[in-house]
């Protein structure tokens, strides 16, 4: 239900006197169906201030529908299973939260918890999906219904058996599917197959978690895989990637097994290269990634015996314990060559155990932060404990990662149980972490770079069982957009959401007090930045900034002055020094 902008509402739990910027509630929209599987997992902001949400919903028949703001936007698929079929729902929202278009699935099953969504510079939407045919024989070709109403059948998607595959989809800013590319998984039996129908085929061999786009439009996808992956390149060339650490995998996805994959594709989804991990540890994966200045940073869960190693391009990370550690690395976006690889060691809780959930990775003000939920703690470079939970239930954590080594430089735990952080963003030199506390509601914490004097603001309360998902920040309008899920009404001060019929997803917006498009845009372009593209050097910064382009051996090749927010300087392929920044031009 849409609510008007509140120019004076300060939320009841806010500590306004200490805040640099108070978030003011604007509106909320309910994404709801009568069944139980509704979930909203990812949210990203588009260049024009609109945003995209990645959701799924449950169905038992082809007539089961989901609504947005009370109006039906999609129907699901039938199933013979005792559990509900999960159907894809992607919504493009206007800046005021209203629906611009919706994309959904037919005759397939897609779980939004596995996969990712990103938006390109031109507003194109990229979807990384994990799916299979719905459990309704005879199996039919899974189909996507795009934002124009066109039906796009996934003919190269495996529909002969209920085997999970990835599919990568590009959608125009207006909602039309431009292409859909299947990334198939091998169906051969597993070495230790005992679970389900794994003695006949590998039914679940991949879990995609993360996707990123670079300045040239290349696509990076990552996760964990447990069976051979078949990727196609230009002119239908075929590449087969083989996983590690599967000797003990019996088909049960709750068993820790398998290895990391990180693949670079071009803007048409064609294979370019992949990172080559090795090591005999139990499991590793990439759960989140972000790109800055030609470097792709990634984090993920990893476990192994003490002394075992994960290796990438000659860089080694060694396990000091068998707990649920964090694998942290950085590679060049050009060729995926490793810059570093590191294990952030977990420390045990009172029960001698540790749980790590990674929910967000963001570069804010030149600092790299990872956040999520945990029990136990994490250790720094010299074994000192940086942060620890206060009990045995999940609490929120944030780690500041050294961008040169991958070590955890600082840490923070919010000591709020059960819950944690599920989103990060920056605004006016502050770090904001979004999250939830079970049986209480949603909140936003504000930090400076060293986590000193955090400010805790309550965003919404709920008498049911609320959880939060992603968060994104619209720098053009100073607006934070967040996702949540609950089985009861959310209350925003004196206003309330509609009540979901079972479980419902909800998109919520908050405007930061004192923010406006002009001041935010000014903040974003003041810092000097230089990066290479195809035949050009892109430079941005404050008006009047002098830009000097030099060869690495010293000679000055070009001088320019910024007369606006940005400048493109033509350049031949090679390495250059732009003021104090090294830049690679292709």
Coordinates of C-alpha atoms in Angstrom, one line a residue:
X1 CA 0.0 0.0 0.0
X2 CA 1.5 3.3 -1.0
X3 CA 1.8 6.0 1.6
X4 CA 2.6 9.8 1.1
X5 CA 6.0 11.2 1.8
X6 CA 6.3 12.2 5.4
X7 CA 8.3 15.4 5.8
X8 CA 8.4 15.4 9.6
X9 CA 8.1 11.8 10.8
X10 CA 11.0 10.6 12.9
X11 CA 10.7 6.9 13.6
X12 CA 10.0 6.0 17.2
X13 CA 13.2 4.1 17.8
X14 CA 15.5 6.6 16.1
X15 CA 18.3 8.3 18.1
X16 CA 17.9 11.5 16.1
X17 CA 20.4 13.6 18.0
X18 CA 23.3 11.4 17.1
X19 CA 22.4 10.8 13.5
X20 CA 24.1 12.4 10.5
X21 CA 21.0 11.6 8.4
X22 CA 17.7 10.4 9.6
X23 CA 15.7 8.0 7.3
X24 CA 12.1 9.1 6.7
X25 CA 9.5 6.6 5.8
X26 CA 8.0 7.2 2.3
X27 CA 6.0 4.2 1.1
X28 CA 5.6 0.4 1.0
X29 CA 4.2 -2.1 -1.4
X30 CA 3.1 -5.7 -0.6
X31 CA 4.0 -8.6 -2.9
X32 CA 1.5 -11.3 -1.8
X33 CA -0.2 -14.6 -2.7
X34 CA -2.5 -16.9 -0.7
X35 CA 0.2 -19.6 -0.4
X36 CA 3.3 -19.8 1.8
X37 CA 6.3 -19.6 -0.5
X38 CA 6.4 -15.8 -1.2
X39 CA 9.8 -14.3 -0.8
X40 CA 11.6 -11.2 -2.1
X41 CA 15.4 -11.9 -2.2
X42 CA 17.3 -9.2 -4.1
X43 CA 16.9 -5.5 -4.9
X44 CA 19.0 -3.2 -7.2
X45 CA 18.7 0.4 -8.2
X46 CA 18.7 1.5 -11.8
X47 CA 20.6 4.5 -13.2
X48 CA 17.4 6.6 -13.5
X49 CA 16.3 6.0 -9.9
X50 CA 13.9 3.1 -10.6
X51 CA 14.7 -0.3 -9.1
X52 CA 14.2 -4.0 -9.6
X53 CA 13.1 -6.7 -7.2
X54 CA 13.8 -10.4 -7.6
X55 CA 11.1 -12.6 -6.0
X56 CA 9.4 -16.0 -6.1
X57 CA 6.0 -17.2 -5.1
X58 CA 4.2 -20.5 -4.5
X59 CA 1.6 -22.3 -6.6
X60 CA -0.2 -25.7 -6.7
X61 CA -2.1 -25.1 -9.9
X62 CA -1.8 -23.0 -13.0
X63 CA -4.4 -20.6 -11.6
X64 CA -2.6 -19.7 -8.4
X65 CA -1.6 -16.0 -8.7
X66 CA 0.5 -13.4 -6.9
X67 CA -0.5 -9.8 -6.6
X68 CA 1.4 -6.5 -6.3
X69 CA -0.3 -3.7 -4.4
X70 CA -3.5 -5.8 -4.6
X71 CA -3.5 -6.4 -8.4
X72 CA -2.5 -9.8 -10.0
X73 CA 0.8 -9.6 -11.8
X74 CA 1.6 -13.3 -12.5
X75 CA 0.2 -16.9 -12.2
X76 CA 2.2 -20.0 -11.3
X77 CA 2.7 -23.5 -12.5
X78 CA 0.9 -26.8 -11.4
X79 CA 2.7 -29.4 -9.4
X80 CA 2.1 -33.0 -8.2
X81 CA 4.5 -32.5 -5.3
X82 CA 3.2 -32.1 -1.8
X83 CA 5.2 -28.8 -1.5
X84 CA 4.4 -25.7 -3.6
X85 CA 6.1 -25.0 -6.9
X86 CA 8.3 -21.9 -6.7
X87 CA 7.7 -19.4 -9.6
X88 CA 9.9 -16.5 -10.7
X89 CA 8.7 -12.9 -10.3
X90 CA 10.9 -9.9 -11.3
X91 CA 9.3 -6.5 -10.9
X92 CA 10.7 -3.2 -12.3
X93 CA 9.5 -0.5 -10.0
X94 CA 9.3 3.2 -10.8
X95 CA 11.1 5.5 -8.4
X96 CA 7.9 6.0 -6.5
X97 CA 7.5 2.2 -6.0
X98 CA 4.8 1.6 -8.5
X99 CA 5.1 -1.2 -11.0
X100 CA 6.7 -0.4 -14.4
X101 CA 6.6 -4.0 -15.6
X102 CA 6.8 -7.6 -14.3
X103 CA 8.5 -10.7 -15.6
X104 CA 7.5 -14.2 -14.5
X105 CA 7.9 -17.9 -15.2
X106 CA 5.6 -20.6 -16.6
X107 CA 6.1 -24.4 -16.5
X108 CA 9.3 -24.1 -14.5
X109 CA 10.5 -23.8 -10.9
X110 CA 12.8 -21.0 -9.9
X111 CA 14.0 -20.1 -6.4
X112 CA 15.0 -16.4 -5.9
X113 CA 17.2 -17.3 -3.0
X114 CA 19.6 -18.9 -5.5
X115 CA 20.7 -16.4 -8.2
X116 CA 21.2 -12.7 -8.6
X117 CA 20.1 -9.6 -10.4
X118 CA 22.1 -6.7 -11.8
X119 CA 21.4 -3.6 -13.8
X120 CA 23.7 -2.2 -16.6
X121 CA 24.5 1.4 -17.4
X122 CA 21.8 1.6 -20.0
X123 CA 19.1 0.2 -17.6
X124 CA 19.2 -3.4 -19.0
X125 CA 18.4 -6.0 -16.3
X126 CA 20.5 -9.1 -16.1
X127 CA 19.1 -12.2 -14.3
X128 CA 21.1 -15.2 -13.0
X129 CA 18.6 -17.9 -12.3
X130 CA 18.6 -21.4 -11.0
X131 CA 15.7 -23.5 -12.1
X132 CA 14.2 -26.8 -13.3
X133 CA 11.0 -28.0 -14.8
X134 CA 7.9 -28.0 -12.5
X135 CA 6.9 -31.4 -11.0
X136 CA 4.1 -32.1 -13.4
X137 CA 4.4 -34.9 -16.0
X138 CA 4.8 -34.9 -18.9
X139 CA 7.5 -32.2 -18.5
X140 CA 7.2 -29.2 -20.7
X141 CA 9.6 -26.5 -21.8
X142 CA 10.0 -23.8 -19.1
X143 CA 8.9 -20.4 -20.3
X144 CA 9.4 -16.8 -19.2
X145 CA 6.8 -14.2 -19.7
X146 CA 8.6 -10.8 -20.1
X147 CA 7.4 -7.3 -19.3
X148 CA 5.8 -6.9 -22.7
X149 CA 3.7 -10.0 -22.4
X150 CA 5.9 -12.0 -24.8
X151 CA 6.5 -15.7 -24.0
X152 CA 10.1 -16.9 -24.4
X153 CA 10.5 -20.7 -24.2
X154 CA 13.8 -21.9 -22.8
X155 CA 14.3 -24.7 -25.4
X156 CA 18.0 -25.3 -24.6
X157 CA 17.1 -25.6 -20.9
X158 CA 17.1 -29.2 -19.7
X159 CA 13.4 -30.3 -19.5
X160 CA 13.8 -34.0 -19.9
X161 CA 14.4 -34.5 -16.2
X162 CA 14.1 -32.4 -13.0
X163 CA 17.8 -31.3 -13.1
X164 CA 18.8 -27.9 -11.9
X165 CA 20.5 -25.6 -14.4
X166 CA 21.5 -22.0 -14.5
X167 CA 20.0 -19.6 -17.0
X168 CA 21.3 -16.1 -17.7
X169 CA 18.8 -13.6 -19.1
X170 CA 19.2 -10.1 -20.4
X171 CA 16.1 -7.8 -20.3
X172 CA 15.8 -4.4 -21.8
X173 CA 15.0 -1.4 -19.6
X174 CA 11.5 -1.6 -21.0
X175 CA 11.0 -5.2 -20.0
X176 CA 11.6 -7.1 -23.2
X177 CA 13.8 -10.2 -23.1
X178 CA 16.8 -9.7 -25.4
X179 CA 18.3 -13.2 -24.9
X180 CA 18.2 -16.1 -22.5
X181 CA 21.2 -18.5 -22.3
X182 CA 21.2 -21.8 -20.5
X183 CA 24.3 -23.0 -18.6
X184 CA 23.7 -26.8 -18.3
X185 CA 24.8 -29.2 -15.6
X186 CA 26.1 -32.8 -16.3
X187 CA 23.5 -35.4 -15.4
X188 CA 25.9 -38.3 -14.8
X189 CA 25.7 -40.1 -11.4
X190 CA 27.8 -38.9 -8.5
X191 CA 30.7 -40.9 -7.2
X192 CA 29.1 -41.4 -3.8
X193 CA 25.4 -41.2 -4.9
X194 CA 23.0 -42.3 -2.2
X195 CA 20.5 -39.5 -1.7
X196 CA 17.3 -39.1 -3.7
X197 CA 17.6 -40.1 -7.4
X198 CA 21.3 -39.2 -7.5
X199 CA 22.2 -42.9 -8.4
X200 CA 20.6 -42.2 -11.7
X201 CA 21.6 -38.5 -12.3
X202 CA 22.9 -35.5 -10.5
X203 CA 19.7 -33.6 -9.8
X204 CA 21.3 -30.6 -8.0
X205 CA 24.8 -29.8 -9.2
X206 CA 25.0 -26.1 -8.9
X207 CA 24.2 -23.1 -6.7
X208 CA 24.6 -19.7 -8.2
X209 CA 25.0 -16.9 -5.7
X210 CA 26.5 -13.8 -7.3
X211 CA 26.8 -11.7 -10.4
X212 CA 28.6 -8.5 -11.3
X213 CA 29.1 -6.3 -14.3
X214 CA 32.2 -4.3 -15.3
X215 CA 32.5 -0.9 -17.1
X216 CA 32.7 -2.7 -20.5
X217 CA 29.5 -4.7 -19.9
X218 CA 31.2 -8.0 -19.2
X219 CA 29.3 -10.4 -16.9
X220 CA 30.8 -12.3 -14.0
X221 CA 28.9 -15.1 -12.4
X222 CA 29.9 -17.2 -9.3
X223 CA 28.8 -19.7 -6.8
X224 CA 29.4 -23.4 -5.9
X225 CA 29.1 -26.4 -8.2
X226 CA 29.1 -30.2 -7.8
X227 CA 28.8 -31.5 -11.3
X228 CA 30.3 -30.7 -14.7
X229 CA 29.1 -27.3 -16.0
X230 CA 28.7 -26.7 -19.8
X231 CA 29.2 -23.1 -20.9
X232 CA 29.0 -21.9 -24.5
X233 CA 31.1 -19.3 -26.1
X234 CA 31.1 -17.3 -29.4
X235 CA 30.1 -19.4 -32.5
X236 CA 28.7 -22.1 -30.2
X237 CA 32.1 -23.1 -28.8
X238 CA 31.6 -25.4 -25.8
X239 CA 33.6 -25.3 -22.6
X240 CA 33.3 -27.9 -19.8
X241 CA 34.2 -26.9 -16.2
X242 CA 34.8 -29.8 -13.7
X243 CA 34.2 -29.3 -9.9
X244 CA 36.5 -30.1 -7.0
X245 CA 35.8 -31.7 -3.7
X246 CA 32.9 -34.0 -4.7
X247 CA 34.3 -37.5 -3.8
X248 CA 32.0 -37.5 -0.7
X249 CA 29.0 -35.7 -2.2
X250 CA 26.0 -38.0 -2.1
X251 CA 23.4 -35.7 -3.7
X252 CA 22.3 -34.1 -0.4
X253 CA 22.6 -30.3 -0.9
X254 CA 22.8 -29.8 2.9
X255 CA 26.1 -31.7 2.9
X256 CA 29.1 -29.5 2.6
X257 CA 30.9 -30.4 -0.7
X258 CA 32.0 -28.9 -4.0
X259 CA 34.1 -26.0 -5.2
X260 CA 34.0 -22.4 -6.3
X261 CA 33.3 -21.3 -9.9
X262 CA 33.9 -17.8 -11.2
X263 CA 33.3 -17.2 -14.9
X264 CA 33.7 -14.2 -17.1
X265 CA 31.2 -13.8 -20.0
X266 CA 30.8 -11.1 -22.6
X267 CA 27.8 -8.9 -22.9
X268 CA 26.0 -11.5 -24.9
X269 CA 26.6 -14.2 -22.3
X270 CA 29.5 -15.9 -24.2
X271 CA 32.3 -17.6 -22.3
X272 CA 35.5 -15.6 -22.1
X273 CA 37.5 -17.2 -19.2
X274 CA 37.2 -18.6 -15.7
X275 CA 39.2 -18.6 -12.5
X276 CA 41.0 -21.9 -11.7
X277 CA 40.7 -22.9 -8.1
X278 CA 42.4 -25.9 -6.6
X279 CA 42.8 -27.5 -3.2
X280 CA 41.6 -30.6 -1.2
X281 CA 39.5 -28.8 1.4
X282 CA 35.9 -29.8 2.1
X283 CA 34.0 -26.9 0.4
X284 CA 34.4 -23.4 -0.9
X285 CA 32.1 -21.0 -2.7
X286 CA 31.6 -17.4 -3.7
X287 CA 28.6 -15.8 -2.0
X288 CA 29.0 -12.1 -3.0
X289 CA 31.1 -9.9 -5.2
X290 CA 31.7 -6.3 -6.1
X291 CA 33.8 -4.5 -8.7
X292 CA 35.9 -1.3 -8.2
X293 CA 38.7 0.1 -10.4
X294 CA 39.3 -3.0 -12.5
X295 CA 39.3 -5.4 -9.5
X296 CA 36.6 -7.9 -8.7
X297 CA 36.4 -8.6 -4.9
X298 CA 34.7 -11.7 -3.7
X299 CA 33.8 -13.4 -0.4
X300 CA 32.3 -16.8 0.4
X301 CA 32.0 -19.7 2.8
X302 CA 34.9 -22.1 3.0
X303 CA 35.8 -25.1 5.2
X304 CA 38.5 -27.7 5.4
X305 CA 40.9 -29.5 7.7
X306 CA 43.6 -27.5 9.6
X307 CA 46.5 -27.0 7.2
X308 CA 44.6 -27.6 4.0
X309 CA 44.7 -24.9 1.4
X310 CA 42.6 -23.3 -1.3
X311 CA 44.7 -22.1 -4.2
X312 CA 44.0 -19.6 -7.0
X313 CA 46.5 -18.6 -9.6
X314 CA 49.4 -19.3 -7.3
X315 CA 47.8 -17.5 -4.3
X316 CA 47.3 -19.8 -1.3
X317 CA 44.8 -19.5 1.6
X318 CA 45.4 -21.9 4.5
X319 CA 42.8 -23.2 7.0
X320 CA 43.6 -22.9 10.7
X321 CA 40.5 -24.7 11.8
X322 CA 37.5 -26.8 10.5
X323 CA 34.9 -24.1 11.2
X324 CA 32.7 -22.1 8.7
X325 CA 35.4 -19.6 7.6
X326 CA 35.2 -16.8 5.0
X327 CA 37.2 -17.1 1.8
X328 CA 38.1 -13.6 0.6
X329 CA 39.9 -12.8 -2.7
X330 CA 40.5 -10.3 -5.4
X331 CA 41.1 -10.8 -9.1
X332 CA 41.6 -8.6 -12.1
X333 CA 38.5 -8.1 -14.2
X334 CA 40.6 -8.2 -17.3
X335 CA 41.8 -11.9 -17.1
X336 CA 40.7 -13.1 -13.6
X337 CA 44.3 -13.3 -12.5
X338 CA 44.5 -13.3 -8.7
X339 CA 45.7 -10.4 -6.6
X340 CA 45.3 -12.1 -3.3
X341 CA 43.4 -15.0 -1.6
X342 CA 42.9 -15.2 2.1
X343 CA 40.9 -17.1 4.8
X344 CA 39.2 -15.0 7.5
X345 CA 39.3 -17.5 10.3
X346 CA 36.1 -18.2 12.3
X347 CA 36.2 -18.5 16.1
X348 CA 33.9 -20.9 17.9
X349 CA 30.9 -19.9 20.1
X350 CA 30.2 -21.3 23.6
X351 CA 29.1 -24.6 22.0
X352 CA 32.4 -24.8 20.1
X353 CA 30.6 -24.2 16.8
X354 CA 30.3 -21.5 14.3
X355 CA 27.8 -20.5 11.6
X356 CA 28.5 -17.9 8.9
X357 CA 25.9 -16.5 6.5
X358 CA 27.2 -13.9 4.0
X359 CA 24.5 -11.4 2.8
X360 CA 26.3 -8.3 1.5
X361 CA 29.6 -7.1 0.1
X362 CA 30.0 -3.4 -0.7
X363 CA 32.8 -0.9 -1.3
X364 CA 31.9 2.3 0.6
X365 CA 34.3 5.3 0.8
X366 CA 37.2 3.2 -0.4
X367 CA 36.6 0.6 2.3
X368 CA 35.4 -2.9 1.6
X369 CA 32.8 -4.4 4.0
X370 CA 31.1 -7.8 4.3
X371 CA 28.0 -8.3 6.4
X372 CA 25.6 -11.1 7.4
X373 CA 24.6 -13.3 10.3
X374 CA 26.7 -15.5 12.5
X375 CA 27.2 -17.3 15.7
X376 CA 30.8 -17.4 17.1
X377 CA 33.3 -14.8 15.9
X378 CA 36.1 -13.8 13.5
X379 CA 39.8 -13.3 13.9
X380 CA 42.1 -10.7 12.4
X381 CA 45.4 -11.1 10.7
X382 CA 47.3 -12.0 13.9
X383 CA 44.7 -14.2 15.5
X384 CA 43.1 -11.6 17.7
X385 CA 39.3 -11.8 17.8
X386 CA 37.7 -8.9 16.0
X387 CA 34.1 -9.6 16.9
X388 CA 32.0 -12.3 18.5
X389 CA 28.3 -13.1 19.1
X390 CA 27.0 -13.0 22.7
X391 CA 25.2 -16.3 22.5
X392 CA 24.5 -19.4 20.4
X393 CA 21.8 -17.8 18.2
X394 CA 22.4 -15.8 15.0
X395 CA 23.5 -12.1 15.4
X396 CA 24.6 -9.5 12.9
X397 CA 28.2 -8.9 12.0
X398 CA 30.2 -6.5 9.8
X399 CA 33.9 -6.9 8.8
X400 CA 36.1 -4.2 7.3
X401 CA 38.4 -6.1 4.8
X402 CA 41.9 -4.8 3.9
X403 CA 41.7 -4.4 0.1
X404 CA 45.4 -5.1 -0.3
X405 CA 45.5 -8.5 1.6
X406 CA 41.9 -9.7 2.2
X407 CA 42.5 -9.8 5.9
X408 CA 39.7 -8.6 8.3
X409 CA 41.0 -5.2 9.6
X410 CA 38.1 -4.4 11.9
X411 CA 34.9 -6.1 13.1
X412 CA 31.6 -5.4 14.7
X413 CA 28.7 -7.6 16.2
X414 CA 25.4 -6.0 17.0
X415 CA 24.5 -8.6 19.8
X416 CA 20.9 -8.7 18.6
X417 CA 19.4 -12.2 18.5
X418 CA 17.8 -13.8 16.4
X419 CA 18.7 -11.7 13.3
X420 CA 21.5 -9.9 11.5
X421 CA 22.5 -7.7 8.6
X422 CA 21.3 -8.3 5.0
X423 CA 22.2 -5.1 3.2
X424 CA 25.0 -2.4 3.1
X425 CA 25.2 1.0 1.4
X426 CA 27.0 4.3 1.9
X427 CA 25.7 7.9 2.2
X428 CA 27.6 11.1 3.2
X429 CA 30.7 9.4 4.5
X430 CA 28.7 7.0 6.6
X431 CA 28.2 3.2 6.3
X432 CA 24.6 2.0 6.7
X433 CA 23.7 -1.6 7.5
X434 CA 20.1 -2.9 7.1
X435 CA 18.8 -5.8 9.0
X436 CA 16.2 -7.4 11.2
X437 CA 15.6 -8.8 14.7
X438 CA 13.1 -11.8 14.9
X439 CA 9.8 -10.9 16.6
X440 CA 10.7 -7.2 16.7
X441 CA 11.2 -5.7 13.2
X442 CA 13.5 -4.0 10.8
X443 CA 16.4 -1.5 11.6
X444 CA 19.2 0.5 10.1
X445 CA 22.6 1.0 11.8
X446 CA 24.9 3.9 11.0
X447 CA 28.7 3.6 11.3
X448 CA 31.8 5.6 10.7
X449 CA 34.9 3.8 9.2
X450 CA 36.1 2.2 12.5
X451 CA 32.6 1.2 13.8
X452 CA 32.8 3.7 16.7
X453 CA 29.6 5.1 18.2
X454 CA 27.1 3.2 16.0
X455 CA 23.6 4.7 15.8
X456 CA 20.7 2.3 15.8
X457 CA 17.4 3.3 14.1
X458 CA 14.2 1.2 14.1
X459 CA 12.6 1.3 10.7
X460 CA 9.5 -0.9 11.2
X461 CA 7.9 -3.2 13.8
X462 CA 6.0 -6.4 13.2
X463 CA 4.0 -8.6 15.6
X464 CA 4.7 -11.6 13.4
X465 CA 8.0 -13.1 12.4
X466 CA 9.8 -10.5 10.2
X467 CA 12.9 -11.1 8.2
X468 CA 14.8 -8.7 6.0
X469 CA 16.5 -9.3 2.6
X470 CA 18.5 -6.9 0.4
X471 CA 18.9 -3.1 0.5
X472 CA 20.0 -0.6 -2.2
X473 CA 20.6 3.1 -2.2
X474 CA 19.4 5.5 -4.9
X475 CA 22.1 8.3 -4.9
X476 CA 20.1 10.5 -7.3
X477 CA 17.3 10.9 -4.8
X478 CA 18.8 10.1 -1.5
X479 CA 16.5 7.1 -1.1
X480 CA 17.1 3.7 0.5
X481 CA 14.9 0.9 -0.8
X482 CA 14.7 -2.3 1.2
X483 CA 13.1 -5.7 1.1
X484 CA 11.4 -7.7 3.9
X485 CA 9.1 -10.6 4.5
X486 CA 6.5 -11.3 7.2
X487 CA 3.3 -13.0 8.1
X488 CA 1.8 -9.9 9.8
X489 CA 1.4 -6.2 9.4
X490 CA 4.5 -3.9 9.4
X491 CA 4.1 -0.7 11.2
X492 CA 6.0 2.5 10.3
X493 CA 5.3 4.9 13.1
X494 CA 1.7 5.8 12.7
X495 CA 1.3 4.0 9.3
X496 CA 1.0 0.3 8.5
X497 CA 1.4 -2.0 5.6
X498 CA -1.4 -4.2 4.3
X499 CA -1.6 -7.6 6.0
X500 CA -0.3 -10.5 3.9
X501 CA -2.7 -13.4 3.3
X502 CA 0.1 -15.9 4.5
X503 CA 3.7 -14.9 4.1
X504 CA 4.2 -11.7 2.0
X505 CA 7.2 -9.9 0.5
X506 CA 7.3 -6.1 0.9
X507 CA 9.3 -3.3 -0.7
X508 CA 9.8 -0.2 1.4
X509 CA 11.4 3.2 0.8
X510 CA 13.0 5.7 3.1
X511 CA 14.2 9.2 2.2
X512 CA 17.2 10.5 4.0
X513 CA 16.4 13.8 5.8
X514 CA 18.1 16.8 4.1
X515 CA 19.0 14.8 1.0
X516 CA 18.3 16.0 -2.5
X517 CA 19.3 15.0 -6.0
X518 CA 21.7 18.0 -6.5
X519 CA 23.7 17.6 -3.3
X520 CA 24.0 13.8 -3.7
X521 CA 25.1 14.1 -7.3
X522 CA 27.7 16.6 -6.3
X523 CA 29.1 14.3 -3.6
X524 CA 29.3 11.4 -6.1
X525 CA 31.4 13.4 -8.6
X526 CA 33.8 15.3 -6.3
X527 CA 36.2 12.4 -5.8
X528 CA 38.7 12.0 -8.7
X529 CA 38.3 8.6 -10.5
X530 CA 40.0 7.2 -13.7
X531 CA 39.3 3.9 -15.3
X532 CA 40.0 2.3 -18.7
X533 CA 37.6 1.2 -21.4
X534 CA 37.8 0.2 -25.0
X535 CA 39.9 2.8 -26.6
X536 CA 39.2 5.5 -24.0
X537 CA 40.1 6.6 -20.5
X538 CA 37.0 7.6 -18.4
X539 CA 37.8 10.4 -15.9
X540 CA 35.4 12.0 -13.4
X541 CA 35.8 14.4 -10.5
X542 CA 35.3 18.0 -9.4
X543 CA 35.0 20.7 -12.1
X544 CA 38.4 22.3 -12.8
X545 CA 40.5 19.3 -11.9
X546 CA 43.6 19.0 -14.0
X547 CA 44.1 15.6 -15.6
X548 CA 47.5 14.4 -16.7
X549 CA 47.9 11.2 -18.8
X550 CA 51.4 9.7 -18.8
X551 CA 53.1 6.6 -20.0
X552 CA 54.3 4.4 -17.2
X553 CA 57.9 5.2 -18.1
X554 CA 57.3 9.0 -17.6
X555 CA 56.4 10.9 -20.8
X556 CA 53.3 13.1 -20.6
X557 CA 50.9 12.1 -23.4
X558 CA 47.9 14.3 -22.7
X559 CA 46.7 17.1 -20.4
X560 CA 43.1 18.1 -19.9
X561 CA 40.8 20.0 -17.4
X562 CA 37.4 18.7 -16.2
X563 CA 34.8 21.2 -17.3
X564 CA 31.9 18.9 -16.2
X565 CA 31.5 15.9 -14.1
X566 CA 33.1 13.4 -16.5
X567 CA 35.5 13.2 -19.5
X568 CA 36.4 10.5 -22.0
X569 CA 40.0 10.7 -23.3
X570 CA 40.8 8.7 -26.5
X571 CA 43.8 6.4 -26.0
X572 CA 45.5 3.4 -27.7
X573 CA 45.5 0.1 -25.8
X574 CA 48.0 -0.1 -23.0
X575 CA 48.8 0.9 -19.4
X576 CA 48.7 4.6 -18.4
X577 CA 49.2 6.7 -15.3
X578 CA 46.3 9.2 -15.0
X579 CA 47.3 11.6 -12.2
X580 CA 48.2 8.9 -9.6
X581 CA 45.9 6.1 -10.9
X582 CA 47.1 3.2 -13.1
X583 CA 44.7 2.6 -15.9
X584 CA 44.4 -0.2 -18.5
X585 CA 43.0 0.6 -21.9
X586 CA 41.9 -2.3 -24.2

